[in-house]
PDB file of C-alpha atoms in Angstrom:
ATOM      1  CA  MET T 134    -192.169  67.919-218.664  1.00  0.00           C
ATOM      2  CA  PRO T 135    -191.110  71.548-218.139  1.00  0.00           C
ATOM      3  CA  VAL T 136    -192.846  73.252-215.232  1.00  0.00           C
ATOM      4  CA  THR T 137    -193.999  76.170-217.362  1.00  0.00           C
ATOM      5  CA  ALA T 138    -195.538  73.820-219.942  1.00  0.00           C
ATOM      6  CA  LEU T 139    -197.753  72.154-217.353  1.00  0.00           C
ATOM      7  CA  LEU T 140    -198.755  75.457-215.788  1.00  0.00           C
ATOM      8  CA  GLU T 141    -199.850  76.562-219.251  1.00  0.00           C
ATOM      9  CA  LEU T 142    -201.910  73.397-219.530  1.00  0.00           C
ATOM     10  CA  GLY T 143    -203.796  74.733-216.544  1.00  0.00           C
ATOM     11  CA  ALA T 144    -205.599  76.988-219.010  1.00  0.00           C
ATOM     12  CA  ASP T 145    -207.701  73.890-219.751  1.00  0.00           C
ATOM     13  CA  ILE T 146    -208.907  73.691-216.153  1.00  0.00           C
ATOM     14  CA  GLY T 147    -212.660  74.096-216.145  1.00  0.00           C
ATOM     15  CA  TRP T 148    -215.048  75.137-213.439  1.00  0.00           C
ATOM     16  CA  PRO T 149    -216.776  72.443-211.403  1.00  0.00           C
ATOM     17  CA  ASP T 150    -220.397  71.847-212.429  1.00  0.00           C
ATOM     18  CA  LEU T 151    -221.964  75.084-211.185  1.00  0.00           C
ATOM     19  CA  GLU T 152    -225.458  74.082-212.312  1.00  0.00           C
ATOM     20  CA  THR T 153    -225.318  70.958-210.155  1.00  0.00           C
ATOM     21  CA  ALA T 154    -223.940  73.005-207.282  1.00  0.00           C
ATOM     22  CA  GLY T 155    -226.977  75.247-207.633  1.00  0.00           C
ATOM     23  CA  ALA T 156    -229.272  72.235-207.381  1.00  0.00           C
ATOM     24  CA  ALA T 157    -227.546  71.240-204.151  1.00  0.00           C
ATOM     25  CA  ARG T 158    -227.950  74.767-202.830  1.00  0.00           C
ATOM     26  CA  LEU T 159    -231.713  74.586-203.450  1.00  0.00           C
ATOM     27  CA  ASP T 160    -232.103  71.225-201.696  1.00  0.00           C
ATOM     28  CA  PRO T 161    -235.249  71.586-199.519  1.00  0.00           C
ATOM     29  CA  THR T 162    -233.769  69.315-196.846  1.00  0.00           C
ATOM     30  CA  PRO T 163    -230.132  70.429-196.497  1.00  0.00           C
ATOM     31  CA  LEU T 164    -227.801  69.011-193.896  1.00  0.00           C
ATOM     32  CA  PRO T 165    -227.044  71.302-190.949  1.00  0.00           C
ATOM     33  CA  GLY T 166    -224.183  73.736-190.680  1.00  0.00           C
ATOM     34  CA  ARG T 167    -221.247  73.483-193.018  1.00  0.00           C
ATOM     35  CA  PHE T 168    -222.241  70.046-194.258  1.00  0.00           C
ATOM     36  CA  ALA T 169    -224.595  71.753-196.722  1.00  0.00           C
ATOM     37  CA  GLU T 170    -221.647  73.660-198.216  1.00  0.00           C
ATOM     38  CA  LEU T 171    -219.614  70.459-198.541  1.00  0.00           C
ATOM     39  CA  VAL T 172    -222.504  68.667-200.235  1.00  0.00           C
ATOM     40  CA  GLU T 173    -222.576  71.529-202.728  1.00  0.00           C
ATOM     41  CA  TRP T 174    -218.837  71.157-203.399  1.00  0.00           C
ATOM     42  CA  LEU T 175    -219.057  67.379-203.798  1.00  0.00           C
ATOM     43  CA  ALA T 176    -222.010  67.749-206.161  1.00  0.00           C
ATOM     44  CA  ALA T 177    -220.116  70.318-208.233  1.00  0.00           C
ATOM     45  CA  ILE T 178    -216.923  68.283-208.650  1.00  0.00           C
ATOM     46  CA  GLN T 179    -218.873  65.080-209.355  1.00  0.00           C
ATOM     47  CA  GLY T 180    -221.456  66.721-211.631  1.00  0.00           C
ATOM     48  CA  ARG T 181    -224.369  64.994-209.926  1.00  0.00           C
ATOM     49  CA  PHE T 182    -226.863  65.585-207.124  1.00  0.00           C
ATOM     50  CA  PRO T 183    -227.086  64.055-204.666  1.00  0.00           C
ATOM     51  CA  PRO T 184    -223.342  63.410-204.704  1.00  0.00           C
ATOM     52  CA  ARG T 185    -221.866  60.006-204.075  1.00  0.00           C
ATOM     53  CA  ARG T 186    -219.966  59.397-200.894  1.00  0.00           C
ATOM     54  CA  PRO T 187    -216.284  59.161-201.946  1.00  0.00           C
ATOM     55  CA  GLY T 188    -215.776  55.422-202.275  1.00  0.00           C
ATOM     56  CA  ARG T 189    -212.207  55.304-203.603  1.00  0.00           C
ATOM     57  CA  PRO T 190    -210.241  58.090-201.934  1.00  0.00           C
ATOM     58  CA  ARG T 191    -206.475  57.943-202.235  1.00  0.00           C
ATOM     59  CA  ALA T 192    -203.902  59.757-200.113  1.00  0.00           C
ATOM     60  CA  VAL T 193    -200.463  60.665-201.460  1.00  0.00           C
ATOM     61  CA  VAL T 194    -197.755  61.645-198.983  1.00  0.00           C
ATOM     62  CA  LEU T 195    -194.740  63.457-200.388  1.00  0.00           C
ATOM     63  CA  GLY T 196    -192.142  61.526-198.457  1.00  0.00           C
ATOM     64  CA  ALA T 197    -192.344  58.616-196.041  1.00  0.00           C
ATOM     65  CA  VAL T 198    -195.664  57.550-194.518  1.00  0.00           C
ATOM     66  CA  PRO T 199    -195.398  57.347-190.693  1.00  0.00           C
ATOM     67  CA  ASP T 200    -196.696  54.176-189.070  1.00  0.00           C
ATOM     68  CA  HIS T 201    -199.528  55.946-187.257  1.00  0.00           C
ATOM     69  CA  VAL T 202    -200.737  57.419-190.552  1.00  0.00           C
ATOM     70  CA  ALA T 203    -200.599  54.017-192.254  1.00  0.00           C
ATOM     71  CA  HIS T 204    -202.677  52.523-189.413  1.00  0.00           C
ATOM     72  CA  LEU T 205    -205.241  55.317-189.659  1.00  0.00           C
ATOM     73  CA  GLY T 206    -205.491  54.919-193.427  1.00  0.00           C
ATOM     74  CA  SER T 207    -206.172  51.233-193.002  1.00  0.00           C
ATOM     75  CA  ALA T 208    -208.829  51.894-190.360  1.00  0.00           C
ATOM     76  CA  LEU T 209    -210.582  54.442-192.589  1.00  0.00           C
ATOM     77  CA  ARG T 210    -210.197  52.294-195.717  1.00  0.00           C
ATOM     78  CA  ILE T 211    -208.226  54.970-197.549  1.00  0.00           C
ATOM     79  CA  GLY T 212    -205.392  53.844-199.797  1.00  0.00           C
ATOM     80  CA  LEU T 213    -202.008  55.455-199.127  1.00  0.00           C
ATOM     81  CA  CYS T 214    -199.085  56.101-201.438  1.00  0.00           C
ATOM     82  CA  SER T 215    -195.632  57.330-200.426  1.00  0.00           C
ATOM     83  CA  LEU T 216    -193.944  59.363-203.142  1.00  0.00           C
ATOM     84  CA  GLY T 217    -190.164  59.631-203.002  1.00  0.00           C
ATOM     85  CA  LEU T 218    -188.984  62.787-204.744  1.00  0.00           C
ATOM     86  CA  ASP T 219    -186.148  63.792-207.008  1.00  0.00           C
ATOM     87  CA  HIS T 220    -184.232  66.816-205.756  1.00  0.00           C
ATOM     88  CA  ALA T 221    -184.447  68.587-209.132  1.00  0.00           C
ATOM     89  CA  ALA T 222    -187.502  70.857-209.214  1.00  0.00           C
ATOM     90  CA  GLY T 223    -188.542  69.984-212.768  1.00  0.00           C
ATOM     91  CA  LYS T 224    -188.355  66.268-212.132  1.00  0.00           C
ATOM     92  CA  ALA T 225    -190.200  66.538-208.801  1.00  0.00           C
ATOM     93  CA  PHE T 226    -192.880  68.614-210.502  1.00  0.00           C
ATOM     94  CA  LYS T 227    -193.340  65.899-213.123  1.00  0.00           C
ATOM     95  CA  GLN T 228    -193.411  63.218-210.412  1.00  0.00           C
ATOM     96  CA  GLY T 229    -196.283  65.049-208.751  1.00  0.00           C
ATOM     97  CA  ALA T 230    -198.206  65.479-212.006  1.00  0.00           C
ATOM     98  CA  ASP T 231    -197.631  61.846-212.993  1.00  0.00           C
ATOM     99  CA  SER T 232    -198.773  60.685-209.559  1.00  0.00           C
ATOM    100  CA  ALA T 233    -202.056  62.594-209.914  1.00  0.00           C
ATOM    101  CA  ASP T 234    -202.602  61.075-213.364  1.00  0.00           C
ATOM    102  CA  ARG T 235    -201.860  57.603-212.048  1.00  0.00           C
ATOM    103  CA  GLU T 236    -204.283  57.856-209.137  1.00  0.00           C
ATOM    104  CA  VAL T 237    -207.099  59.215-211.318  1.00  0.00           C
ATOM    105  CA  ASP T 238    -206.486  56.592-213.995  1.00  0.00           C
ATOM    106  CA  GLU T 239    -206.716  53.888-211.321  1.00  0.00           C
ATOM    107  CA  GLY T 240    -210.142  55.113-210.237  1.00  0.00           C
ATOM    108  CA  ALA T 241    -209.593  57.509-207.335  1.00  0.00           C
ATOM    109  CA  ASP T 242    -212.664  59.708-206.834  1.00  0.00           C
ATOM    110  CA  LEU T 243    -211.057  61.952-204.200  1.00  0.00           C
ATOM    111  CA  LEU T 244    -207.393  62.688-203.524  1.00  0.00           C
ATOM    112  CA  VAL T 245    -205.479  63.773-200.442  1.00  0.00           C
ATOM    113  CA  LEU T 246    -202.095  65.448-200.828  1.00  0.00           C
ATOM    114  CA  SER T 247    -199.810  65.865-197.819  1.00  0.00           C
ATOM    115  CA  GLY T 248    -196.232  66.999-197.491  1.00  0.00           C
ATOM    116  CA  ARG T 249    -193.778  68.630-195.139  1.00  0.00           C
ATOM    117  CA  ASP T 250    -190.753  70.838-195.748  1.00  0.00           C
ATOM    118  CA  ASP T 251    -188.942  72.248-192.717  1.00  0.00           C
ATOM    119  CA  SER T 252    -186.857  74.684-194.773  1.00  0.00           C
ATOM    120  CA  PRO T 253    -187.803  78.391-195.140  1.00  0.00           C
ATOM    121  CA  ALA T 254    -188.944  77.748-198.716  1.00  0.00           C
ATOM    122  CA  SER T 255    -192.680  77.638-197.932  1.00  0.00           C
ATOM    123  CA  ALA T 256    -192.633  80.884-195.964  1.00  0.00           C
ATOM    124  CA  ALA T 257    -190.477  82.569-198.622  1.00  0.00           C
ATOM    125  CA  LEU T 258    -192.900  81.577-201.383  1.00  0.00           C
ATOM    126  CA  VAL T 259    -195.948  82.694-199.388  1.00  0.00           C
ATOM    127  CA  SER T 260    -194.231  85.992-198.602  1.00  0.00           C
ATOM    128  CA  LEU T 261    -193.475  86.560-202.269  1.00  0.00           C
ATOM    129  CA  LEU T 262    -196.961  85.687-203.534  1.00  0.00           C
ATOM    130  CA  SER T 263    -198.990  87.301-200.747  1.00  0.00           C
ATOM    131  CA  GLY T 264    -196.887  90.403-200.222  1.00  0.00           C
ATOM    132  CA  ALA T 265    -196.550  89.649-196.507  1.00  0.00           C
ATOM    133  CA  GLU T 266    -193.407  90.848-194.778  1.00  0.00           C
ATOM    134  CA  PRO T 267    -191.078  87.924-193.960  1.00  0.00           C
ATOM    135  CA  VAL T 268    -191.172  88.603-190.201  1.00  0.00           C
ATOM    136  CA  ALA T 269    -194.969  88.293-190.281  1.00  0.00           C
ATOM    137  CA  LEU T 270    -194.577  84.657-191.291  1.00  0.00           C
ATOM    138  CA  LEU T 271    -192.378  83.656-188.353  1.00  0.00           C
ATOM    139  CA  PRO T 272    -193.580  82.032-185.109  1.00  0.00           C
ATOM    140  CA  ARG T 273    -194.597  84.245-182.197  1.00  0.00           C
ATOM    141  CA  GLY T 274    -194.984  83.824-178.465  1.00  0.00           C
ATOM    142  CA  ALA T 275    -194.090  80.433-177.001  1.00  0.00           C
ATOM    143  CA  ASP T 276    -192.948  79.197-180.433  1.00  0.00           C
ATOM    144  CA  ALA T 277    -190.285  81.907-180.636  1.00  0.00           C
ATOM    145  CA  VAL T 278    -188.504  81.703-177.295  1.00  0.00           C
ATOM    146  CA  ASP T 279    -185.048  81.384-178.859  1.00  0.00           C
ATOM    147  CA  SER T 280    -184.541  84.971-179.975  1.00  0.00           C
ATOM    148  CA  THR T 281    -181.153  84.297-181.584  1.00  0.00           C
ATOM    149  CA  ALA T 282    -182.565  81.536-183.764  1.00  0.00           C
ATOM    150  CA  TRP T 283    -185.636  83.661-184.558  1.00  0.00           C
ATOM    151  CA  ILE T 284    -183.485  86.565-185.764  1.00  0.00           C
ATOM    152  CA  ALA T 285    -181.317  84.236-187.861  1.00  0.00           C
ATOM    153  CA  THR T 286    -184.388  82.691-189.486  1.00  0.00           C
ATOM    154  CA  ALA T 287    -185.849  86.128-190.176  1.00  0.00           C
ATOM    155  CA  GLN T 288    -182.651  87.168-191.928  1.00  0.00           C
ATOM    156  CA  GLN T 289    -182.530  83.931-193.924  1.00  0.00           C
ATOM    157  CA  LEU T 290    -186.147  84.332-194.992  1.00  0.00           C
ATOM    158  CA  ARG T 291    -185.654  87.972-195.951  1.00  0.00           C
ATOM    159  CA  ASP T 292    -182.575  87.149-198.036  1.00  0.00           C
ATOM    160  CA  MET T 293    -184.365  84.259-199.731  1.00  0.00           C
ATOM    161  CA  ARG T 294    -187.375  86.380-200.622  1.00  0.00           C
ATOM    162  CA  ARG T 295    -185.085  89.045-202.083  1.00  0.00           C
ATOM    163  CA  ARG T 296    -183.487  86.431-204.359  1.00  0.00           C
ATOM    164  CA  LEU T 297    -186.901  85.261-205.556  1.00  0.00           C
ATOM    165  CA  VAL T 298    -188.469  88.600-206.442  1.00  0.00           C
ATOM    166  CA  ASP T 299    -187.184  88.712-210.016  1.00  0.00           C
ATOM    167  CA  LEU T 300    -188.520  85.182-210.651  1.00  0.00           C
ATOM    168  CA  ARG T 301    -192.113  86.058-209.746  1.00  0.00           C
ATOM    169  CA  SER T 302    -193.384  85.542-213.301  1.00  0.00           C
ATOM    170  CA  ARG T 303    -191.189  82.531-214.148  1.00  0.00           C
ATOM    171  CA  PRO T 304    -192.537  79.550-212.149  1.00  0.00           C
ATOM    172  CA  ASP T 305    -190.004  77.019-213.425  1.00  0.00           C
ATOM    173  CA  GLU T 306    -187.060  79.164-212.316  1.00  0.00           C
ATOM    174  CA  LEU T 307    -188.879  80.099-209.124  1.00  0.00           C
ATOM    175  CA  LEU T 308    -189.373  76.452-208.121  1.00  0.00           C
ATOM    176  CA  ALA T 309    -185.760  75.681-208.943  1.00  0.00           C
ATOM    177  CA  ALA T 310    -184.576  78.577-206.766  1.00  0.00           C
ATOM    178  CA  LEU T 311    -186.756  77.414-203.873  1.00  0.00           C
ATOM    179  CA  ALA T 312    -184.927  74.056-203.944  1.00  0.00           C
ATOM    180  CA  SER T 313    -187.916  72.292-202.376  1.00  0.00           C
ATOM    181  CA  PRO T 314    -188.916  69.046-204.099  1.00  0.00           C
ATOM    182  CA  VAL T 315    -192.001  68.908-201.864  1.00  0.00           C
ATOM    183  CA  ILE T 316    -193.299  72.258-203.119  1.00  0.00           C
ATOM    184  CA  ALA T 317    -192.469  71.382-206.728  1.00  0.00           C
ATOM    185  CA  ALA T 318    -194.191  67.985-206.581  1.00  0.00           C
ATOM    186  CA  ALA T 319    -197.206  69.435-204.758  1.00  0.00           C
ATOM    187  CA  ALA T 320    -197.634  72.084-207.453  1.00  0.00           C
ATOM    188  CA  GLY T 321    -197.564  69.458-210.195  1.00  0.00           C
ATOM    189  CA  PHE T 322    -199.989  67.184-208.356  1.00  0.00           C
ATOM    190  CA  ALA T 323    -202.533  69.830-207.358  1.00  0.00           C
ATOM    191  CA  LEU T 324    -202.652  71.454-210.779  1.00  0.00           C
ATOM    192  CA  ARG T 325    -202.842  68.182-212.688  1.00  0.00           C
ATOM    193  CA  ALA T 326    -205.624  66.847-210.435  1.00  0.00           C
ATOM    194  CA  ALA T 327    -207.650  69.998-211.117  1.00  0.00           C
ATOM    195  CA  ALA T 328    -207.106  69.537-214.843  1.00  0.00           C
ATOM    196  CA  ARG T 329    -208.386  65.962-214.428  1.00  0.00           C
ATOM    197  CA  ARG T 330    -211.506  67.306-212.659  1.00  0.00           C
ATOM    198  CA  THR T 331    -210.752  65.483-209.422  1.00  0.00           C
ATOM    199  CA  GLY T 332    -211.137  66.990-205.961  1.00  0.00           C
ATOM    200  CA  VAL T 333    -208.103  67.215-203.689  1.00  0.00           C
ATOM    201  CA  VAL T 334    -207.756  67.747-199.939  1.00  0.00           C
ATOM    202  CA  LEU T 335    -204.533  69.671-199.289  1.00  0.00           C
ATOM    203  CA  GLU T 336    -202.549  69.285-196.073  1.00  0.00           C
ATOM    204  CA  GLY T 337    -199.417  71.026-194.840  1.00  0.00           C
ATOM    205  CA  SER T 338    -197.760  74.433-195.195  1.00  0.00           C
ATOM    206  CA  ALA T 339    -195.549  73.372-198.108  1.00  0.00           C
ATOM    207  CA  VAL T 340    -198.530  71.970-200.010  1.00  0.00           C
ATOM    208  CA  LEU T 341    -200.551  75.145-199.450  1.00  0.00           C
ATOM    209  CA  ALA T 342    -197.622  77.286-200.575  1.00  0.00           C
ATOM    210  CA  ALA T 343    -197.501  75.229-203.777  1.00  0.00           C
ATOM    211  CA  ALA T 344    -201.261  75.638-204.215  1.00  0.00           C
ATOM    212  CA  LEU T 345    -200.824  79.390-203.896  1.00  0.00           C
ATOM    213  CA  LEU T 346    -198.318  79.293-206.739  1.00  0.00           C
ATOM    214  CA  CYS T 347    -200.761  77.340-208.904  1.00  0.00           C
ATOM    215  CA  VAL T 348    -203.620  79.734-208.184  1.00  0.00           C
ATOM    216  CA  ASP T 349    -201.363  82.655-209.060  1.00  0.00           C
ATOM    217  CA  SER T 350    -201.384  81.339-212.639  1.00  0.00           C
ATOM    218  CA  GLN T 351    -204.650  79.376-212.732  1.00  0.00           C
ATOM    219  CA  PRO T 352    -207.256  80.799-210.307  1.00  0.00           C
ATOM    220  CA  ARG T 353    -209.925  78.228-211.212  1.00  0.00           C
ATOM    221  CA  ALA T 354    -207.812  75.425-209.777  1.00  0.00           C
ATOM    222  CA  ARG T 355    -208.745  76.384-206.216  1.00  0.00           C
ATOM    223  CA  GLU T 356    -212.371  75.369-206.833  1.00  0.00           C
ATOM    224  CA  TRP T 357    -211.231  71.733-207.022  1.00  0.00           C
ATOM    225  CA  TRP T 358    -209.522  71.827-203.633  1.00  0.00           C
ATOM    226  CA  GLN T 359    -210.375  71.660-199.961  1.00  0.00           C
ATOM    227  CA  ILE T 360    -207.963  72.447-197.119  1.00  0.00           C
ATOM    228  CA  ALA T 361    -207.581  69.805-194.418  1.00  0.00           C
ATOM    229  CA  ASP T 362    -206.830  71.857-191.322  1.00  0.00           C
ATOM    230  CA  THR T 363    -205.949  75.147-189.699  1.00  0.00           C
ATOM    231  CA  SER T 364    -202.423  75.683-188.416  1.00  0.00           C
ATOM    232  CA  SER T 365    -200.326  77.565-185.897  1.00  0.00           C
ATOM    233  CA  ASP T 366    -197.899  78.315-188.759  1.00  0.00           C
ATOM    234  CA  PRO T 367    -198.311  81.986-189.795  1.00  0.00           C
ATOM    235  CA  ALA T 368    -197.188  81.165-193.347  1.00  0.00           C
ATOM    236  CA  GLN T 369    -199.952  78.611-193.751  1.00  0.00           C
ATOM    237  CA  ASN T 370    -202.511  81.055-192.384  1.00  0.00           C
ATOM    238  CA  HIS T 371    -201.456  83.702-194.910  1.00  0.00           C
ATOM    239  CA  ALA T 372    -201.740  81.099-197.676  1.00  0.00           C
ATOM    240  CA  LEU T 373    -205.231  80.212-196.445  1.00  0.00           C
ATOM    241  CA  ASP T 374    -206.300  83.841-196.642  1.00  0.00           C
ATOM    242  CA  ARG T 375    -205.073  84.115-200.221  1.00  0.00           C
ATOM    243  CA  LEU T 376    -206.625  80.806-201.277  1.00  0.00           C
ATOM    244  CA  ALA T 377    -209.964  81.869-199.763  1.00  0.00           C
ATOM    245  CA  ARG T 378    -210.759  78.326-198.688  1.00  0.00           C
ATOM    246  CA  ARG T 379    -212.121  77.421-195.271  1.00  0.00           C
ATOM    247  CA  PRO T 380    -210.390  74.373-193.728  1.00  0.00           C
ATOM    248  CA  LEU T 381    -212.423  71.248-193.069  1.00  0.00           C
ATOM    249  CA  LEU T 382    -211.013  70.829-189.560  1.00  0.00           C
ATOM    250  CA  ASP T 383    -209.716  73.129-186.855  1.00  0.00           C
ATOM    251  CA  LEU T 384    -207.151  70.929-185.107  1.00  0.00           C
ATOM    252  CA  ARG T 385    -204.181  73.264-185.739  1.00  0.00           C
ATOM    253  CA  ALA T 386    -202.009  70.202-186.240  1.00  0.00           C
ATOM    254  CA  GLY T 387    -199.987  71.624-189.117  1.00  0.00           C
ATOM    255  CA  VAL T 388    -197.750  68.571-189.477  1.00  0.00           C
ATOM    256  CA  GLY T 389    -198.314  67.620-193.113  1.00  0.00           C
ATOM    257  CA  ASP T 390    -197.711  63.915-192.514  1.00  0.00           C
ATOM    258  CA  GLY T 391    -201.073  62.736-193.839  1.00  0.00           C
ATOM    259  CA  MET T 392    -202.990  62.183-190.606  1.00  0.00           C
ATOM    260  CA  VAL T 393    -205.249  65.242-190.735  1.00  0.00           C
ATOM    261  CA  GLY T 394    -205.832  64.780-194.457  1.00  0.00           C
ATOM    262  CA  LEU T 395    -207.232  61.317-193.770  1.00  0.00           C
ATOM    263  CA  LEU T 396    -209.505  62.657-191.044  1.00  0.00           C
ATOM    264  CA  ALA T 397    -210.760  65.327-193.432  1.00  0.00           C
ATOM    265  CA  VAL T 398    -211.882  62.606-195.848  1.00  0.00           C
ATOM    266  CA  ALA T 399    -214.132  61.249-193.109  1.00  0.00           C
ATOM    267  CA  VAL T 400    -215.782  64.680-192.882  1.00  0.00           C
ATOM    268  CA  LEU T 401    -216.426  64.745-196.626  1.00  0.00           C
ATOM    269  CA  ARG T 402    -217.815  61.225-196.516  1.00  0.00           C
ATOM    270  CA  ALA T 403    -220.188  62.255-193.755  1.00  0.00           C
ATOM    271  CA  ALA T 404    -221.424  65.133-195.910  1.00  0.00           C
ATOM    272  CA  ALA T 405    -222.880  62.721-198.479  1.00  0.00           C
ATOM    273  CA  PRO T 406    -224.570  60.031-196.389  1.00  0.00           C
ATOM    274  CA  SER T 407    -227.445  59.496-198.809  1.00  0.00           C
ATOM    275  CA  GLY T 408    -225.617  59.820-202.085  1.00  0.00           C
ATOM    276  CA  GLY T 409    -224.592  56.214-202.466  1.00  0.00           C
ATOM    277  CA  ALA T 410    -222.636  53.706-200.436  1.00  0.00           C
ATOM    278  CA  ASP T 411    -218.873  53.344-200.511  1.00  0.00           C
ATOM    279  CA  GLU T 412    -217.724  51.276-203.424  1.00  0.00           C
TER     280      GLU T 412
END
């Protein structure tokens, strides 16, 4: 499946049920604090009020699942799937889209998508799409004590962004030039899940960079997503600003290995305590 073809399919992405969201907003006995906002989101993506507590959440990790994440998933009763990726962007994109279809077809009522890419690709993509200068996306303070390495990374990021500029309107070529199977698969997964009207919790800088690419073409997709956590990564913070989504947690973990995504599901479950028991 060509990347561009699936991005065009994003034109079929609809809004969550705004009428049901309005009913949640008018609830005379709302939960305190941000829980009321999360109830509204759950009601909108499910099309019912009160919303059901997510009973069949599924977490997909783009890469290997660490042991501590597997143990946490078991403790929280959240199914986990490790998705090995093809290095070719188009194939990785299709793997992500197919994975979202598979999880929804098997009954998942909430998805978690986590992934990590230690290359400059995420920062380069965020720089391109947000307009941020490359140096603004590099670590500062204690995270940038090696000045030689910092300067080398800044130059690499600047050169990479320069190569990507002409591909801004061609997402298939852009993903190929990024050479990040994690970003490509995350874009396919996040966009396809939105088209399938299924909520997704996004975790990790690479995943958020991919989400930013999706929103650049299909703005409505963001309404189907929540962000797991804040981060000390400047690139992720710039992506957050552009996505205009407030993270569920403020742990600043920024690892993308699946752990924080699982914890975020617990928050969403707590937001719908009276909407039906776990299935």
